[in-house]
Amino acid sequence: MGWTDAHLHEFQIGEILYATPHPEDWPERVIIDERRVKLHKALNGISRFGYLYDFGDSWQHTITVEEVAPPPKHPRGCAFIEAGERACPPDDAGGSYSYQEFLDRFAKNRRGKEVREFLEWAGEDFDPNKFDRHAANAALLRMAWNQWGDK
């Protein structure tokens, strides 16, 4: 997956913000440490929530939870992705509008100067049309093995 957790992010579930506390957070910003909460407890019956990655580029997502199964006895790796579309944009791609401009150029002329420059920066093997389910699930498994949260 293209994002490397190099930027701040937050989840908004209902009216509650979950993030990793940061020393430069505004004092009036009330967050719950995401590392101390299990997702199924934070959801508390909510099936849609927001995720914001990179406050500068402002990658905003709406996540829909289709099913929450009881956690297994040994819960490592119980989350998985069955399918997806397209590659995750690389970190620092400039946000959704800049990335969409790249996609439009890529669709018109894969050998154009601006496309070549972007691919040189992002990595020659980057293909915006390819979704790597195995890489996405490997990233989830790495997070699960970190065993964040105990509640």
Coordinates of N, CA and C in Angstrom, one line a residue:
M1 N 0.8 -1.2 0.0 CA 0.0 0.0 0.0 C 0.9 1.2 0.0
G2 N 0.4 2.3 -0.6 CA 1.2 3.5 -0.8 C 1.5 4.3 0.4
W3 N 0.6 4.4 1.3 CA 0.8 5.3 2.5 C 1.6 4.6 3.5
T4 N 2.5 5.3 4.1 CA 3.5 4.7 5.0 C 3.2 5.2 6.5
D5 N 2.1 5.8 6.8 CA 1.8 6.4 8.1 C 2.8 7.5 8.4
A6 N 3.2 8.2 7.4 CA 4.2 9.3 7.7 C 3.5 10.6 8.1
H7 N 2.2 10.6 8.0 CA 1.4 11.8 8.3 C 0.4 11.6 9.4
L8 N -0.1 12.6 10.0 CA -1.1 12.5 11.0 C -2.4 12.0 10.4
H9 N -3.2 11.3 11.2 CA -4.5 10.8 10.7 C -5.5 10.8 11.9
E10 N -6.7 10.6 11.6 CA -7.7 10.5 12.6 C -9.0 9.7 12.1
F11 N -9.6 9.1 13.0 CA -10.9 8.5 12.7 C -12.0 9.2 13.4
Q12 N -13.1 9.5 12.8 CA -14.3 10.1 13.5 C -15.4 9.1 13.5
I13 N -15.7 8.6 14.6 CA -16.8 7.6 14.8 C -17.9 8.3 15.6
G14 N -19.0 8.6 15.0 CA -20.0 9.5 15.6 C -19.4 10.8 15.9
E15 N -19.4 11.3 17.1 CA -18.9 12.6 17.4 C -17.5 12.5 18.0
I16 N -16.9 11.3 18.1 CA -15.7 11.1 18.8 C -14.5 10.9 17.8
L17 N -13.4 11.6 18.1 CA -12.2 11.5 17.3 C -11.2 10.6 18.0
Y18 N -10.7 9.7 17.2 CA -9.6 8.7 17.6 C -8.4 9.0 16.8
A19 N -7.3 9.2 17.5 CA -6.0 9.4 16.8 C -4.9 9.1 17.7
T20 N -3.7 9.2 17.2 CA -2.5 9.0 18.1 C -2.2 10.4 18.6
P21 N -2.2 10.6 20.0 CA -1.9 11.9 20.5 C -0.6 12.5 20.0
H22 N -0.6 13.8 19.8 CA 0.6 14.5 19.2 C 0.9 15.7 20.1
P23 N 2.1 15.9 20.5 CA 2.5 17.0 21.3 C 2.0 18.4 20.8
E24 N 1.9 18.5 19.5 CA 1.5 19.8 18.9 C 0.0 19.9 18.6
D25 N -0.8 19.0 19.2 CA -2.2 19.1 19.0 C -2.7 20.3 19.7
W26 N -3.8 20.9 19.2 CA -4.4 22.0 19.8 C -5.0 21.6 21.1
P27 N -4.9 22.4 22.2 CA -5.4 22.0 23.5 C -6.9 21.7 23.5
E28 N -7.7 22.4 22.7 CA -9.1 22.2 22.7 C -9.5 21.0 21.9
R29 N -8.6 20.4 21.2 CA -8.9 19.2 20.4 C -8.9 18.0 21.3
V30 N -10.1 17.4 21.4 CA -10.3 16.2 22.3 C -10.3 15.0 21.5
I31 N -9.3 14.1 21.8 CA -9.2 12.9 21.0 C -9.0 11.7 22.0
I32 N -9.3 10.5 21.6 CA -9.1 9.3 22.3 C -7.9 8.6 21.6
D33 N -7.0 8.1 22.4 CA -5.8 7.4 21.8 C -6.3 6.2 21.1
E34 N -6.1 6.2 19.7 CA -6.6 5.1 18.9 C -5.9 3.8 19.3
R35 N -4.7 3.8 19.8 CA -3.9 2.6 20.2 C -4.5 1.9 21.4
R36 N -5.4 2.5 22.1 CA -6.0 1.9 23.3 C -7.4 1.4 23.2
V37 N -7.9 1.4 21.9 CA -9.3 1.1 21.7 C -9.4 0.1 20.6
K38 N -10.3 -0.9 20.8 CA -10.6 -1.9 19.8 C -11.7 -1.4 18.9
L39 N -11.6 -1.6 17.6 CA -12.6 -1.0 16.7 C -14.0 -1.4 17.0
H40 N -14.2 -2.7 17.3 CA -15.6 -3.2 17.5 C -16.2 -2.5 18.7
K41 N -15.4 -2.0 19.7 CA -15.9 -1.3 20.9 C -16.2 0.2 20.5
A42 N -15.3 0.7 19.7 CA -15.5 2.1 19.3 C -16.7 2.3 18.4
L43 N -17.0 1.3 17.6 CA -18.1 1.4 16.7 C -19.4 1.4 17.4
N44 N -19.6 0.6 18.4 CA -20.8 0.5 19.2 C -22.1 0.6 18.4
G45 N -22.1 -0.2 17.4 CA -23.3 -0.3 16.5 C -23.3 0.6 15.3
I46 N -22.3 1.5 15.2 CA -22.2 2.4 14.1 C -21.5 1.7 12.9
S47 N -22.1 1.8 11.7 CA -21.5 1.1 10.6 C -20.8 1.9 9.6
R48 N -20.9 3.3 9.7 CA -20.1 4.2 8.8 C -19.4 5.2 9.6
F49 N -18.1 5.4 9.3 CA -17.4 6.4 10.0 C -16.3 7.1 9.1
G50 N -15.7 8.1 9.5 CA -14.8 8.9 8.7 C -13.3 8.6 9.1
Y51 N -12.5 8.7 8.1 CA -11.1 8.6 8.2 C -10.4 9.7 7.5
L52 N -9.5 10.4 8.1 CA -8.8 11.5 7.5 C -7.3 11.2 7.6
Y53 N -6.6 11.1 6.4 CA -5.1 10.9 6.4 C -4.4 12.1 5.8
D54 N -3.4 12.5 6.4 CA -2.5 13.6 6.0 C -3.3 14.9 6.0
F55 N -3.3 15.6 7.1 CA -4.1 16.8 7.3 C -3.7 17.9 6.2
G56 N -2.5 17.8 5.6 CA -2.2 18.8 4.6 C -2.8 18.4 3.3
D57 N -2.7 17.2 2.8 CA -3.3 16.7 1.6 C -4.8 16.4 1.7
S58 N -5.2 16.1 2.9 CA -6.6 16.0 3.3 C -7.3 14.8 2.5
W59 N -6.8 13.6 2.7 CA -7.4 12.4 2.1 C -8.6 12.0 3.0
Q60 N -9.8 12.3 2.6 CA -11.0 12.0 3.4 C -11.6 10.8 2.9
H61 N -12.0 9.9 3.8 CA -12.6 8.6 3.5 C -13.9 8.4 4.3
T62 N -14.9 7.7 3.7 CA -16.0 7.2 4.5 C -15.8 5.7 4.5
I63 N -15.8 5.1 5.6 CA -15.6 3.6 5.7 C -16.9 3.0 6.2
T64 N -17.4 2.0 5.5 CA -18.6 1.3 5.8 C -18.2 -0.1 6.3
V65 N -18.6 -0.5 7.5 CA -18.4 -1.8 8.1 C -19.6 -2.7 7.7
E66 N -19.3 -3.7 7.0 CA -20.4 -4.6 6.5 C -20.7 -5.7 7.6
E67 N -19.7 -6.1 8.3 CA -20.0 -7.1 9.3 C -18.9 -7.0 10.4
V68 N -19.4 -7.2 11.7 CA -18.4 -7.3 12.8 C -18.7 -8.7 13.4
A69 N -17.8 -9.6 13.2 CA -17.9 -10.9 13.8 C -17.3 -11.0 15.2
P70 N -17.7 -11.9 16.0 CA -17.0 -12.0 17.3 C -15.6 -12.2 17.2
P71 N -14.7 -11.6 18.0 CA -13.3 -11.8 17.9 C -12.9 -13.2 18.2
P72 N -12.0 -13.8 17.4 CA -11.5 -15.2 17.7 C -10.7 -15.2 19.0
K73 N -10.5 -16.4 19.5 CA -9.7 -16.5 20.8 C -8.4 -15.9 20.7
H74 N -7.7 -16.0 19.5 CA -6.4 -15.4 19.3 C -6.6 -14.4 18.1
P75 N -6.9 -13.1 18.4 CA -7.4 -12.2 17.4 C -6.4 -11.7 16.4
R76 N -5.2 -12.1 16.4 CA -4.3 -11.6 15.4 C -4.6 -11.9 14.0
G77 N -4.8 -10.9 13.2 CA -5.0 -11.1 11.7 C -6.4 -11.4 11.4
C78 N -7.4 -11.0 12.3 CA -8.8 -11.4 12.0 C -9.4 -10.4 11.0
A79 N -8.9 -9.2 10.7 CA -9.4 -8.3 9.7 C -8.8 -8.7 8.4
F80 N -9.6 -8.6 7.3 CA -9.0 -8.8 6.0 C -9.8 -8.1 5.0
I81 N -9.2 -7.9 3.8 CA -9.8 -7.2 2.7 C -10.1 -8.2 1.6
E82 N -11.3 -8.3 1.2 CA -11.7 -9.3 0.1 C -11.4 -8.8 -1.3
A83 N -11.6 -7.5 -1.5 CA -11.5 -7.0 -2.8 C -11.3 -5.5 -2.7
G84 N -10.8 -4.9 -3.8 CA -10.6 -3.4 -3.8 C -10.4 -3.0 -5.2
E85 N -10.3 -1.7 -5.4 CA -10.1 -1.2 -6.8 C -8.9 -0.2 -6.7
R86 N -8.1 -0.2 -7.7 CA -7.0 0.7 -7.9 C -6.0 0.8 -6.7
A87 N -4.9 1.4 -7.1 CA -3.8 1.4 -6.1 C -4.0 2.6 -5.1
C88 N -3.4 2.5 -4.0 CA -3.4 3.5 -3.0 C -2.4 4.6 -3.5
P89 N -2.8 5.9 -3.5 CA -1.9 6.9 -4.0 C -0.7 7.0 -3.1
P90 N 0.5 7.3 -3.7 CA 1.7 7.4 -2.9 C 1.6 8.6 -1.9
D91 N 2.3 8.5 -0.8 CA 2.4 9.6 0.2 C 2.8 10.8 -0.5
D92 N 2.3 12.0 -0.1 CA 2.6 13.3 -0.6 C 2.3 13.5 -2.1
A93 N 1.2 12.8 -2.6 CA 0.8 13.0 -3.9 C 0.0 14.2 -4.2
G94 N -0.2 15.0 -3.1 CA -0.9 16.3 -3.3 C -2.3 16.4 -3.0
G95 N -2.9 15.3 -2.5 CA -4.4 15.3 -2.3 C -5.2 14.8 -3.4
S96 N -6.5 14.7 -3.2 CA -7.3 14.0 -4.2 C -7.4 14.8 -5.6
Y97 N -7.3 16.1 -5.6 CA -7.4 16.9 -6.8 C -6.1 16.7 -7.6
S98 N -5.0 16.8 -7.0 CA -3.7 16.6 -7.7 C -3.6 15.2 -8.2
Y99 N -4.0 14.3 -7.4 CA -3.9 12.9 -7.8 C -4.8 12.6 -9.0
Q100 N -6.0 13.2 -9.0 CA -7.0 13.0 -10.1 C -6.4 13.6 -11.4
E101 N -5.7 14.7 -11.3 CA -5.0 15.3 -12.5 C -4.0 14.3 -13.0
F102 N -3.3 13.6 -12.1 CA -2.3 12.6 -12.6 C -3.1 11.5 -13.3
L103 N -4.1 11.0 -12.7 CA -4.9 9.9 -13.3 C -5.4 10.2 -14.6
D104 N -5.9 11.4 -14.8 CA -6.4 11.9 -16.1 C -5.3 11.9 -17.1
R105 N -4.1 12.4 -16.7 CA -3.0 12.4 -17.7 C -2.5 11.0 -18.0
F106 N -2.5 10.1 -17.0 CA -2.1 8.7 -17.2 C -3.0 8.0 -18.2
A107 N -4.3 8.3 -18.1 CA -5.3 7.7 -19.0 C -5.1 8.2 -20.4
K108 N -4.8 9.5 -20.6 CA -4.6 10.0 -21.9 C -3.3 9.6 -22.6
N109 N -2.2 9.7 -21.8 CA -0.9 9.5 -22.4 C 0.1 9.0 -21.3
R110 N 0.3 7.7 -21.2 CA 1.2 7.1 -20.2 C 2.6 7.5 -20.4
R111 N 3.0 8.0 -21.6 CA 4.4 8.3 -21.8 C 4.6 9.9 -21.8
G112 N 3.6 10.6 -21.4 CA 3.7 12.1 -21.3 C 4.7 12.5 -20.3
K113 N 5.3 13.7 -20.4 CA 6.3 14.2 -19.6 C 5.9 14.2 -18.1
E114 N 4.7 14.8 -17.8 CA 4.3 14.9 -16.4 C 4.0 13.5 -15.8
V115 N 3.5 12.6 -16.6 CA 3.2 11.2 -16.1 C 4.6 10.5 -15.8
R116 N 5.5 10.7 -16.7 CA 6.9 10.1 -16.5 C 7.5 10.6 -15.2
E117 N 7.4 12.0 -15.0 CA 8.0 12.6 -13.8 C 7.3 12.0 -12.6
F118 N 6.0 11.9 -12.6 CA 5.3 11.4 -11.4 C 5.7 9.9 -11.1
L119 N 5.8 9.1 -12.2 CA 6.2 7.7 -12.0 C 7.6 7.6 -11.6
E120 N 8.5 8.5 -12.0 CA 9.9 8.5 -11.6 C 9.9 8.8 -10.0
W121 N 9.1 9.7 -9.6 CA 9.0 10.0 -8.2 C 8.3 8.9 -7.4
A122 N 7.2 8.4 -7.9 CA 6.4 7.4 -7.2 C 7.0 6.0 -7.2
G123 N 7.8 5.7 -8.2 CA 8.4 4.4 -8.4 C 7.9 3.9 -9.8
E124 N 8.9 3.4 -10.6 CA 8.6 3.0 -12.0 C 7.5 1.9 -12.0
D125 N 7.4 1.1 -11.0 CA 6.5 0.0 -11.0 C 5.1 0.4 -10.6
F126 N 4.9 1.6 -10.2 CA 3.6 2.1 -9.7 C 2.6 2.0 -10.8
D127 N 1.5 1.4 -10.6 CA 0.4 1.3 -11.6 C -0.9 1.7 -10.8
P128 N -1.5 2.9 -11.2 CA -2.6 3.4 -10.4 C -3.9 2.5 -10.6
N129 N -3.9 1.7 -11.6 CA -5.0 0.8 -11.9 C -5.0 -0.5 -11.2
K130 N -3.9 -0.8 -10.5 CA -3.7 -2.1 -9.9 C -4.0 -2.1 -8.4
F131 N -4.9 -2.9 -7.9 CA -5.1 -3.0 -6.4 C -4.3 -4.3 -6.0
D132 N -3.5 -4.2 -5.0 CA -2.7 -5.3 -4.5 C -3.4 -5.8 -3.2
R133 N -4.3 -6.7 -3.3 CA -5.0 -7.2 -2.1 C -4.1 -7.9 -1.1
H134 N -3.1 -8.6 -1.6 CA -2.1 -9.3 -0.8 C -1.3 -8.3 0.1
A135 N -0.9 -7.2 -0.5 CA -0.1 -6.2 0.2 C -1.0 -5.5 1.2
A136 N -2.3 -5.2 0.9 CA -3.2 -4.6 1.8 C -3.4 -5.5 3.0
N137 N -3.6 -6.8 2.8 CA -3.8 -7.7 3.9 C -2.6 -7.9 4.7
A138 N -1.4 -7.9 4.1 CA -0.2 -8.0 4.8 C 0.0 -6.8 5.8
A139 N -0.4 -5.6 5.3 CA -0.4 -4.4 6.1 C -1.3 -4.5 7.3
L140 N -2.5 -5.1 7.1 CA -3.5 -5.3 8.2 C -2.9 -6.3 9.2
L141 N -2.3 -7.3 8.7 CA -1.7 -8.3 9.6 C -0.6 -7.8 10.4
R142 N 0.3 -6.9 9.8 CA 1.3 -6.3 10.6 C 0.7 -5.4 11.7
M143 N -0.4 -4.7 11.4 CA -1.0 -3.9 12.5 C -1.6 -4.8 13.5
A144 N -2.2 -5.9 13.1 CA -2.8 -6.8 14.1 C -1.7 -7.4 15.0
W145 N -0.6 -7.7 14.5 CA 0.5 -8.2 15.3 C 1.1 -7.2 16.3
N146 N 0.9 -5.9 16.0 CA 1.3 -4.9 17.0 C 0.5 -4.9 18.2
Q147 N -0.7 -5.6 18.2 CA -1.6 -5.8 19.3 C -2.0 -4.4 20.0
W148 N -2.3 -3.4 19.1 CA -2.8 -2.2 19.7 C -4.1 -2.4 20.4
G149 N -4.2 -1.7 21.6 CA -5.4 -1.7 22.3 C -5.5 -2.9 23.2
D150 N -6.2 -2.7 24.3 CA -6.4 -3.8 25.3 C -7.8 -3.8 25.9
K151 N -8.7 -2.9 25.3 CA -10.0 -2.8 25.9 C -11.0 -3.4 25.0

